[in-house]
Coordinates of C-alpha atoms in Angstrom, one line a residue:
M1438 CA 80.8 21.2 -20.8
G1439 CA 77.7 19.2 -19.8
K1440 CA 74.1 20.3 -19.8
N1441 CA 72.9 20.8 -16.2
T1442 CA 69.3 20.3 -15.4
K1443 CA 67.7 21.1 -12.1
E1444 CA 64.5 19.5 -11.1
S1445 CA 62.5 20.5 -8.1
K1446 CA 59.1 19.4 -6.7
E1447 CA 56.7 21.8 -5.2
I1448 CA 54.0 20.3 -3.1
E1449 CA 51.0 22.4 -2.3
K1450 CA 48.4 21.2 0.1
V1451 CA 44.9 22.5 -0.3
Q1452 CA 42.6 21.6 2.6
V1453 CA 38.9 21.6 1.8
Q1454 CA 36.4 21.1 4.7
I1455 CA 32.8 20.5 3.8
Q1456 CA 30.5 21.6 6.5
V1457 CA 27.6 19.1 6.8
Q1458 CA 25.5 17.7 9.6
S1459 CA 26.3 14.4 11.3
V1460 CA 23.6 11.9 12.0
P1461 CA 23.2 11.1 15.7
D1462 CA 21.3 7.8 15.1
G1463 CA 19.2 8.3 18.3
G1464 CA 19.0 10.9 21.0
W1465 CA 16.1 13.3 20.4
G1466 CA 15.3 11.2 17.3
W1467 CA 13.3 8.9 19.5
S1468 CA 11.1 11.8 20.4
V1469 CA 10.7 12.5 16.7
C1470 CA 9.7 8.8 16.3
L1471 CA 7.0 9.3 19.0
A1472 CA 5.6 12.4 17.2
G1473 CA 5.5 10.4 14.0
F1474 CA 3.8 7.5 15.6
I1475 CA 1.1 9.7 17.1
A1476 CA 0.5 11.5 13.7
Q1477 CA 0.2 8.3 11.8
F1478 CA -2.0 6.8 14.5
V1479 CA -4.5 9.6 14.2
V1480 CA -4.2 10.8 10.6
L1481 CA -4.2 7.4 8.9
G1482 CA -6.5 5.9 11.6
I1483 CA -9.1 8.4 10.4
Q1484 CA -8.3 8.3 6.7
N1485 CA -8.4 4.5 6.6
N1486 CA -11.8 4.4 8.4
T1487 CA -13.5 7.0 6.3
G1488 CA -16.2 4.5 5.4
I1489 CA -17.6 4.9 8.9
L1490 CA -17.9 8.7 8.2
Y1491 CA -19.4 7.9 4.8
K1492 CA -22.3 6.1 6.4
A1493 CA -22.8 8.9 8.9
L1494 CA -22.9 11.5 6.0
L1495 CA -25.4 9.4 4.1
E1496 CA -27.7 9.2 7.1
E1497 CA -27.2 12.9 8.0
F1498 CA -27.7 14.6 4.6
K1499 CA -29.8 12.0 2.7
Q1500 CA -28.0 12.6 -0.6
S1501 CA -26.9 10.1 -3.3
K1502 CA -24.0 7.8 -2.6
G1503 CA -22.1 9.2 -5.6
E1504 CA -22.4 12.8 -4.5
T1505 CA -21.6 12.0 -0.8
A1506 CA -18.5 9.9 -1.8
W1507 CA -16.9 13.0 -3.3
V1508 CA -16.5 14.5 0.2
L1509 CA -14.2 11.7 1.5
S1510 CA -12.6 11.0 -1.9
I1511 CA -11.3 14.6 -2.1
G1512 CA -9.9 14.3 1.4
L1513 CA -8.1 11.0 0.5
G1514 CA -6.8 12.3 -2.9
M1515 CA -5.6 15.7 -1.6
M1516 CA -3.3 13.8 0.8
F1517 CA -1.4 12.5 -2.2
L1518 CA -1.9 15.5 -4.5
F1519 CA -0.4 17.9 -2.0
A1520 CA 2.5 15.7 -1.0
P1521 CA 5.1 17.3 -3.4
V1522 CA 4.2 20.8 -2.1
T1523 CA 4.4 19.6 1.5
S1524 CA 7.8 18.2 0.9
A1525 CA 9.0 21.5 -0.5
F1526 CA 7.6 23.3 2.5
C1527 CA 9.5 20.8 4.8
E1528 CA 12.7 21.6 2.9
R1529 CA 12.3 25.4 3.3
V1530 CA 10.6 26.0 6.7
G1531 CA 11.1 22.7 8.5
C1532 CA 9.0 19.7 9.5
R1533 CA 7.8 21.3 12.8
V1534 CA 6.2 24.3 11.2
V1535 CA 4.6 22.2 8.4
A1536 CA 3.2 19.6 10.8
F1537 CA 1.9 22.2 13.2
V1538 CA 0.1 24.1 10.4
G1539 CA -1.2 20.8 9.0
G1540 CA -2.6 19.9 12.4
L1541 CA -4.4 23.3 12.7
L1542 CA -5.8 22.9 9.2
G1543 CA -7.1 19.4 10.1
V1544 CA -8.8 20.7 13.2
L1545 CA -10.3 23.7 11.3
G1546 CA -11.6 21.3 8.6
F1547 CA -13.4 19.1 11.1
V1548 CA -14.8 21.9 13.2
L1549 CA -16.1 23.8 10.2
S1550 CA -17.6 20.6 8.7
S1551 CA -19.6 20.1 11.9
F1552 CA -21.5 23.3 11.2
V1553 CA -22.1 22.7 7.4
N1554 CA -25.6 21.8 6.4
D1555 CA -25.1 20.7 2.8
I1556 CA -22.8 18.4 0.9
P1557 CA -21.1 20.8 -1.6
K1558 CA -19.7 22.9 1.2
L1559 CA -18.1 19.8 2.7
Y1560 CA -16.0 19.5 -0.4
L1561 CA -14.1 22.5 0.8
T1562 CA -14.2 22.2 4.6
F1563 CA -13.7 18.4 4.8
G1564 CA -12.2 17.5 1.4
V1565 CA -9.7 20.3 0.8
L1566 CA -8.9 21.5 4.3
W1567 CA -8.7 18.1 6.0
G1568 CA -7.0 16.6 3.0
I1569 CA -4.2 19.2 2.9
G1570 CA -4.0 19.1 6.7
A1571 CA -3.6 15.3 6.6
S1572 CA -0.8 15.6 4.0
M1573 CA 1.1 18.2 6.0
S1574 CA 0.7 16.1 9.2
Y1575 CA 1.6 12.8 7.6
L1576 CA 4.6 13.6 5.4
P1577 CA 6.9 15.0 8.2
T1578 CA 6.6 11.7 9.9
L1579 CA 8.8 10.2 7.2
R1580 CA 10.5 13.3 6.1
S1581 CA 12.2 14.1 9.4
L1582 CA 13.6 10.6 10.2
P1583 CA 16.7 10.6 8.0
Y1584 CA 18.0 13.7 9.8
W1585 CA 18.2 11.6 13.0
F1586 CA 18.8 8.0 11.8
E1587 CA 21.1 6.3 9.4
R1588 CA 22.1 2.8 10.7
R1589 CA 18.8 2.5 12.5
I1590 CA 16.6 4.0 9.8
S1591 CA 14.7 0.8 9.3
L1592 CA 13.9 0.5 13.0
A1593 CA 12.8 4.2 13.1
N1594 CA 10.6 3.8 10.1
G1595 CA 9.1 0.6 11.6
I1596 CA 8.2 2.4 14.8
V1597 CA 6.6 5.3 13.0
T1598 CA 4.7 3.3 10.4
A1599 CA 3.4 1.0 13.2
G1600 CA 1.2 4.0 14.1
S1601 CA -0.8 3.6 11.0
G1602 CA -1.5 -0.1 11.6
V1603 CA -2.4 0.4 15.3
G1604 CA -4.4 3.5 14.5
T1605 CA -6.4 1.8 11.8
I1606 CA -7.3 -1.0 14.2
A1607 CA -8.1 1.3 17.1
M1608 CA -9.8 4.3 15.4
G1609 CA -12.5 2.2 13.6
P1610 CA -14.4 1.1 16.7
I1611 CA -13.8 4.5 18.4
M1612 CA -15.2 6.4 15.4
Q1613 CA -18.2 4.1 15.2
L1614 CA -18.9 4.5 18.9
V1615 CA -18.7 8.3 18.7
V1616 CA -20.9 8.5 15.6
N1617 CA -23.6 6.2 17.1
N1618 CA -23.8 8.1 20.4
L1619 CA -23.1 11.7 19.3
G1620 CA -24.1 11.9 15.6
W1621 CA -22.2 13.3 12.7
A1622 CA -21.7 16.9 13.9
N1623 CA -20.5 16.2 17.4
A1624 CA -18.4 13.3 16.1
A1625 CA -16.6 15.7 13.8
R1626 CA -15.8 18.0 16.7
V1627 CA -14.5 15.1 18.7
L1628 CA -12.2 14.1 15.9
G1629 CA -11.1 17.7 15.6
G1630 CA -10.1 17.5 19.3
V1631 CA -8.2 14.3 18.7
L1632 CA -6.3 16.0 15.9
C1633 CA -5.1 18.6 18.5
I1634 CA -2.9 15.8 19.8
C1635 CA -1.1 15.7 16.5
T1636 CA -0.7 19.5 16.6
I1637 CA 0.9 19.4 20.0
G1638 CA 3.0 16.4 19.1
S1639 CA 4.4 18.2 16.1
L1640 CA 6.4 20.4 18.5
L1641 CA 8.7 17.5 19.0
Y1642 CA 10.0 17.8 15.5
R1643 CA 13.4 19.4 15.1
V1644 CA 16.7 18.8 13.3
P1645 CA 20.0 18.0 15.0
S1646 CA 22.1 21.1 15.9
Q1647 CA 24.9 21.9 13.5
T1648 CA 28.4 22.8 14.9
E1649 CA 30.1 25.5 12.9
H1650 CA 33.8 24.9 12.0
K1651 CA 36.1 27.3 10.2
D1652 CA 39.4 26.4 8.5
E1653 CA 41.8 29.1 7.7
K1654 CA 43.3 27.0 4.9
A1655 CA 40.1 26.2 3.3
E1656 CA 40.0 27.8 -0.2
E1657 CA 36.5 26.7 -1.2
A1658 CA 33.5 24.9 0.2
A1659 CA 31.4 22.6 -1.8
K1660 CA 27.7 23.5 -1.6
P1661 CA 25.3 20.9 -3.0
S1662 CA 22.8 22.4 -5.4
R1663 CA 19.2 21.9 -4.6
P1664 CA 17.4 19.8 -7.3
P1665 CA 14.3 21.2 -8.9
L1666 CA 11.0 20.2 -7.3
F1667 CA 9.5 18.9 -10.6
D1668 CA 12.0 17.3 -13.0
F1669 CA 9.9 16.5 -16.1
T1670 CA 12.9 14.9 -17.9
V1671 CA 11.8 11.6 -16.4
F1672 CA 9.0 11.5 -19.0
K1673 CA 11.6 10.8 -21.6
N1674 CA 11.7 7.4 -20.0
K1675 CA 8.8 5.6 -21.7
A1676 CA 8.8 2.9 -19.1
F1677 CA 8.2 5.4 -16.4
L1678 CA 5.3 6.9 -18.3
V1679 CA 3.6 3.5 -18.6
W1680 CA 4.4 2.9 -14.9
C1681 CA 2.5 6.1 -14.0
I1682 CA -0.5 5.2 -16.2
A1683 CA -0.6 1.7 -14.6
L1684 CA -0.6 3.2 -11.1
S1685 CA -3.4 5.6 -12.2
A1686 CA -5.5 2.7 -13.4
F1687 CA -4.9 0.8 -10.2
M1688 CA -5.7 3.8 -7.9
M1689 CA -9.1 4.1 -9.6
G1690 CA -10.3 1.1 -7.6
Y1691 CA -7.9 1.1 -4.7
F1692 CA -9.9 3.2 -2.2
V1693 CA -13.3 1.7 -3.0
P1694 CA -13.1 -0.8 -0.1
F1695 CA -11.9 1.9 2.3
V1696 CA -15.0 4.1 1.6
H1697 CA -17.7 1.6 0.6
L1698 CA -17.0 -1.6 2.5
P1699 CA -18.8 -0.6 5.8
A1700 CA -21.9 0.4 3.8
Y1701 CA -21.7 -2.9 1.8
A1702 CA -21.4 -4.8 5.1
E1703 CA -24.4 -3.1 6.4
E1704 CA -26.3 -4.0 3.3
C1705 CA -25.3 -7.6 3.9
G1706 CA -26.9 -7.4 7.4
I1707 CA -23.6 -7.2 9.4
P1708 CA -24.0 -5.0 12.5
N1709 CA -21.9 -1.7 12.8
S1710 CA -19.9 -3.1 15.7
Q1711 CA -18.4 -5.7 13.4
S1712 CA -18.3 -3.8 10.2
S1713 CA -16.2 -1.1 11.9
T1714 CA -13.4 -3.6 12.4
L1715 CA -13.1 -4.8 8.8
V1716 CA -10.6 -2.1 7.7
G1717 CA -8.6 -2.9 10.8
M1718 CA -8.3 -6.5 9.7
M1719 CA -6.8 -5.1 6.4
S1720 CA -4.2 -3.2 8.5
V1721 CA -3.2 -6.5 10.2
G1722 CA -2.7 -8.1 6.8
S1723 CA -0.8 -5.1 5.5
T1724 CA 1.6 -5.1 8.4
F1725 CA 2.4 -8.8 7.7
G1726 CA 2.8 -8.1 4.0
R1727 CA 5.2 -5.2 4.5
L1728 CA 7.4 -7.3 6.7
L1729 CA 7.3 -10.3 4.4
F1730 CA 7.9 -8.5 1.1
G1731 CA 10.2 -6.0 2.6
K1732 CA 12.5 -8.9 3.6
L1733 CA 12.2 -10.6 0.2
G1734 CA 12.7 -7.4 -1.9
D1735 CA 16.5 -7.4 -1.8
H1736 CA 16.9 -11.1 -2.5
P1737 CA 18.8 -11.6 -5.7
R1738 CA 16.3 -14.2 -7.0
V1739 CA 13.2 -12.1 -6.3
N1740 CA 11.8 -10.1 -9.3
R1741 CA 10.3 -7.0 -7.7
L1742 CA 8.2 -6.2 -10.8
Y1743 CA 6.7 -9.7 -10.8
C1744 CA 5.8 -9.5 -7.1
F1745 CA 4.3 -6.1 -7.7
Q1746 CA 2.2 -7.3 -10.5
M1747 CA 1.1 -10.4 -8.5
A1748 CA 0.0 -8.1 -5.7
M1749 CA -2.0 -5.9 -8.0
L1750 CA -3.7 -8.9 -9.7
L1751 CA -4.6 -10.6 -6.4
I1752 CA -6.0 -7.4 -5.0
G1753 CA -8.2 -7.2 -8.1
V1754 CA -9.2 -10.9 -7.7
A1755 CA -10.1 -10.2 -4.0
D1756 CA -12.2 -7.2 -4.9
T1757 CA -14.1 -9.3 -7.5
L1758 CA -14.7 -12.3 -5.3
S1759 CA -15.7 -10.2 -2.2
T1760 CA -19.2 -9.9 -3.6
L1761 CA -19.7 -13.7 -3.3
T1762 CA -19.9 -13.6 0.4
K1763 CA -22.3 -11.8 2.7
S1764 CA -20.9 -13.0 6.0
Y1765 CA -18.6 -11.2 8.4
A1766 CA -16.1 -14.1 8.3
G1767 CA -16.0 -14.0 4.5
L1768 CA -15.3 -10.2 4.5
V1769 CA -12.6 -10.6 7.1
V1770 CA -10.8 -13.1 4.8
Y1771 CA -11.2 -10.6 2.0
M1772 CA -9.7 -7.8 4.0
L1773 CA -6.8 -10.0 5.2
V1774 CA -5.9 -11.0 1.6
F1775 CA -6.3 -7.4 0.4
G1776 CA -4.1 -6.3 3.3
V1777 CA -1.2 -8.7 2.7
F1778 CA -0.8 -7.7 -0.9
D1779 CA -1.5 -4.1 -0.1
G1780 CA 1.6 -4.4 2.0
C1781 CA 3.5 -5.6 -1.0
F1782 CA 2.2 -2.7 -3.0
V1783 CA 3.3 -0.1 -0.5
V1784 CA 6.7 -1.7 0.1
F1785 CA 7.7 -1.8 -3.6
L1786 CA 6.1 1.5 -4.7
A1787 CA 9.1 3.7 -4.1
V1788 CA 11.9 1.2 -4.8
L1789 CA 10.4 0.1 -8.2
C1790 CA 10.2 3.8 -9.1
A1791 CA 14.0 4.0 -8.4
D1792 CA 14.6 0.9 -10.4
I1793 CA 12.8 2.4 -13.4
V1794 CA 14.0 6.0 -13.4
G1795 CA 17.4 5.5 -11.7
V1796 CA 18.6 6.7 -8.3
D1797 CA 19.5 10.1 -9.6
K1798 CA 15.9 10.9 -10.6
V1799 CA 14.0 9.0 -7.9
A1800 CA 13.0 12.3 -6.1
A1801 CA 11.3 13.7 -9.2
G1802 CA 9.9 10.3 -10.1
I1803 CA 8.1 9.7 -6.8
G1804 CA 6.6 13.1 -6.8
I1805 CA 5.2 12.7 -10.3
Q1806 CA 3.9 9.2 -9.7
F1807 CA 2.0 10.3 -6.6
F1808 CA 0.4 13.2 -8.7
F1809 CA -0.8 10.6 -11.2
M1810 CA -2.1 8.4 -8.4
A1811 CA -4.0 11.3 -6.7
I1812 CA -6.0 12.2 -9.8
T1813 CA -7.7 8.8 -10.2
S1814 CA -7.9 8.0 -6.5
I1815 CA -10.1 11.1 -6.1
A1816 CA -12.5 9.8 -8.8
G1817 CA -12.7 6.1 -7.8
P1818 CA -15.0 6.1 -4.8
P1819 CA -17.5 8.6 -6.3
L1820 CA -17.6 6.5 -9.4
A1821 CA -18.4 3.5 -7.3
G1822 CA -21.2 5.5 -5.6
V1823 CA -22.6 6.5 -8.9
I1824 CA -22.6 2.8 -10.0
Y1825 CA -24.5 1.9 -6.9
D1826 CA -27.1 4.7 -7.5
L1827 CA -27.7 3.3 -11.0
A1828 CA -27.6 -0.4 -10.2
Q1829 CA -28.7 -0.4 -6.5
S1830 CA -26.0 -2.9 -5.8
Y1831 CA -22.3 -2.8 -4.8
Q1832 CA -21.5 -5.9 -6.9
I1833 CA -20.7 -4.0 -10.2
A1834 CA -18.7 -1.3 -8.2
F1835 CA -16.4 -4.0 -6.8
Y1836 CA -16.2 -5.7 -10.2
V1837 CA -15.0 -2.4 -11.7
A1838 CA -12.5 -2.0 -8.9
G1839 CA -11.1 -5.5 -9.6
A1840 CA -11.0 -4.7 -13.4
C1841 CA -8.9 -1.6 -12.7
S1842 CA -6.3 -3.7 -10.9
T1843 CA -6.3 -6.2 -13.7
V1844 CA -5.8 -3.5 -16.4
A1845 CA -2.9 -2.0 -14.3
T1846 CA -1.3 -5.5 -14.0
C1847 CA -1.4 -5.9 -17.8
L1848 CA 0.1 -2.5 -18.5
L1849 CA 3.1 -3.3 -16.3
F1850 CA 4.1 -6.0 -18.8
L1851 CA 5.2 -3.1 -21.1
V1852 CA 7.7 -1.7 -18.6
P1853 CA 10.6 -4.1 -19.3
V1854 CA 10.2 -3.6 -23.1
L1855 CA 10.4 0.2 -22.7
M1856 CA 13.2 0.4 -20.1
P1857 CA 16.2 2.3 -21.4
K1858 CA 18.9 -0.1 -22.7
E1859 CA 21.6 1.4 -20.5
S1860 CA 19.6 0.5 -17.4
Y1861 CA 20.2 -3.2 -18.1
E1862 CA 23.9 -2.8 -19.1
G1863 CA 25.0 -0.6 -16.2
S1864 CA 22.6 -1.4 -13.4
S1865 CA 24.0 -2.2 -10.0
E1866 CA 22.1 -3.7 -7.1
E1867 CA 21.7 -1.9 -3.8
Q1868 CA 23.0 1.5 -4.8
P1869 CA 22.2 4.2 -2.2
L1870 CA 19.4 6.4 -3.1
D1871 CA 21.5 9.5 -2.9
G1872 CA 23.0 8.6 -6.3
I1873 CA 26.6 8.3 -5.0
R1874 CA 28.5 5.3 -6.0
S1875 CA 31.6 4.1 -4.1
P1876 CA 34.8 3.5 -6.0
D1877 CA 34.6 -0.2 -5.4
S1878 CA 31.2 -0.3 -7.2
L1879 CA 32.6 1.2 -10.4
P1880 CA 33.1 -1.3 -13.2
T1881 CA 36.7 -2.4 -13.8
T1882 CA 38.3 -2.9 -17.2
S1883 CA 37.9 -6.6 -16.9
T1884 CA 34.2 -6.2 -16.0
K1885 CA 33.6 -4.0 -19.0
A1886 CA 35.4 -6.5 -21.2
S1887 CA 33.2 -9.3 -19.8
L1888 CA 30.0 -7.3 -20.4
G1889 CA 31.1 -6.7 -24.0
S1890 CA 31.7 -10.4 -24.5
C1891 CA 28.3 -11.2 -23.1
N1892 CA 26.6 -8.6 -25.3
K1893 CA 28.4 -10.0 -28.3
L1894 CA 27.4 -13.6 -27.4
N1895 CA 23.8 -12.6 -26.9
S1896 CA 23.7 -10.9 -30.3
N1897 CA 25.1 -14.1 -31.9
L1898 CA 22.4 -16.3 -30.4
H1899 CA 19.7 -14.6 -32.5
L1900 CA 17.1 -14.8 -29.7
T1901 CA 13.4 -14.7 -30.7
A1902 CA 11.2 -11.8 -29.7
S1903 CA 9.6 -13.8 -26.9
Q1904 CA 12.9 -15.0 -25.5
S1905 CA 14.3 -11.4 -25.6
Y1906 CA 11.3 -10.1 -23.8
L1907 CA 11.5 -12.8 -21.1
N1908 CA 15.1 -12.0 -20.6
R1909 CA 14.3 -8.3 -20.1
Y1910 CA 11.4 -9.2 -17.8
W1911 CA 13.3 -11.5 -15.5
D1912 CA 16.4 -9.4 -15.5
M1913 CA 14.7 -6.2 -14.4
P1914 CA 17.5 -4.1 -12.9
K1915 CA 17.7 -3.5 -9.2
R1916 CA 19.1 0.0 -8.8
A1917 CA 18.1 0.7 -5.2
S1918 CA 18.0 -1.3 -2.0
M1919 CA 14.8 -1.9 0.0
R1920 CA 16.4 -0.6 3.2
A1921 CA 17.5 2.6 1.7
S1922 CA 14.2 3.2 -0.2
M1923 CA 12.3 3.4 3.1
A1924 CA 13.8 6.8 3.7
S1925 CA 12.8 8.1 0.3
L1926 CA 9.1 7.1 0.4
L1927 CA 7.0 10.2 0.0
S1928 CA 10.2 12.3 0.2
F1929 CA 10.9 14.3 -2.9
S1930 CA 14.4 15.7 -2.3
P1931 CA 17.7 14.3 -1.0
L1932 CA 17.2 13.5 2.7
Q1933 CA 20.2 11.8 4.2
P1934 CA 22.7 14.4 5.5
P1935 CA 26.2 13.1 4.7
K1936 CA 28.9 12.9 7.3
E1937 CA 31.7 15.5 7.5
V1938 CA 34.3 15.0 4.8
L1939 CA 37.9 16.3 4.8
V1940 CA 39.6 16.3 1.4
V1941 CA 43.4 17.0 1.1
V1942 CA 44.7 17.6 -2.4
E1943 CA 48.4 17.4 -3.2
K1944 CA 49.5 19.4 -6.2
V1945 CA 52.9 18.4 -7.6
S1946 CA 54.6 20.6 -10.2
Q1947 CA 57.9 20.1 -11.9
V1948 CA 60.4 22.9 -12.7

């Protein structure tokens, strides 16, 4: 009598359908691009040419340069300082509402400022109201694009950010003309009217419509958890802490040319018609720099940190040498050089943050780094004004601005030393910024074995301290691609809506 066994297989199919929003890669998204172009044209056109308003305030209120510079500096700093809050508002109420309210706050700030008769009140009406309004008008220009574009995200970002370059070039002469003919008060009302265009254009913002699907067999739906707005665990990364301190030092002198260069040009005897175009020349150089370094950023032989340090250092050198010339041509050269390396600074700002903290923490990292940048950027131009009041010369102020860039450059040499060890061992180039890795990108057994052999070989070589540092410096990991990082700049939560996913699980049981 034999032992009978009976084996059966039971196959259970569980169908899980994740409801998400597809990316149209066009359609109404081009209208969103138009709204973003208009907003950047007006908002950054005004912000980058604040030096013209600075001269008008000096003539109108007859106060010291240091006290007057606080008005414009607060407006510039609040644009960065309020950015994480603006991003949270975009996530909860939508870009259209945020941009519309921001436009209204900007209009209100300029109109109220036109009736103010002393400087301290302008700190609130112009500095705070206009600064918050600028942040709420500017951030949705980048925050809304990933909902409409995926394959064409670089083109969409290029169209929108072109508004800042064109606006900086065009708004300078326009603002100078209005100030010369109408005076400060009426010029502020005119600029408030121009901001109404942004308010109307914000109505073009919307997200793609989502089609509801129901599956009777679906047993559960995966709902992604919303990450915290402020993730302070990034401070455990010492390299990131040094990175933030370096950016703070750099921003202390960054806005000095934006605010004080027109006044310095006037001191050199350059007429207003020419001095009003200087910041526009910087914008031309910045556009070229963004294109150049944006293309080079993903090249395997390009060290991003090295390029970033080079840009910081040369901006500092340009600030220092700018005092050697008093001609319009010399200042144009200064602005073009400043602009080219400013383009490098802007392009690498977000992607280097991702390289340092990792793609899973880039949202929190960018928000915190902009907070650090905002604090010192507010203090920089007033400090330059105080230095002028004491020395009666802009030379020392521009020397200090250049020194801040040099100090920041030196601090960045500590970043490779303080980077977590695992970032060098497990880094992978061109990972998407949503933190998801494809199965093909996961290390295989042979890859792990190779890495282990390499680590063992390195330990046997007994490298000196200088050699070890240089290896870390030149092998700075690339954990995010330049193309993908464009969508994350000034966006502090996951942006890209994933495509619809259908998962079928087969459960096999043996009896």
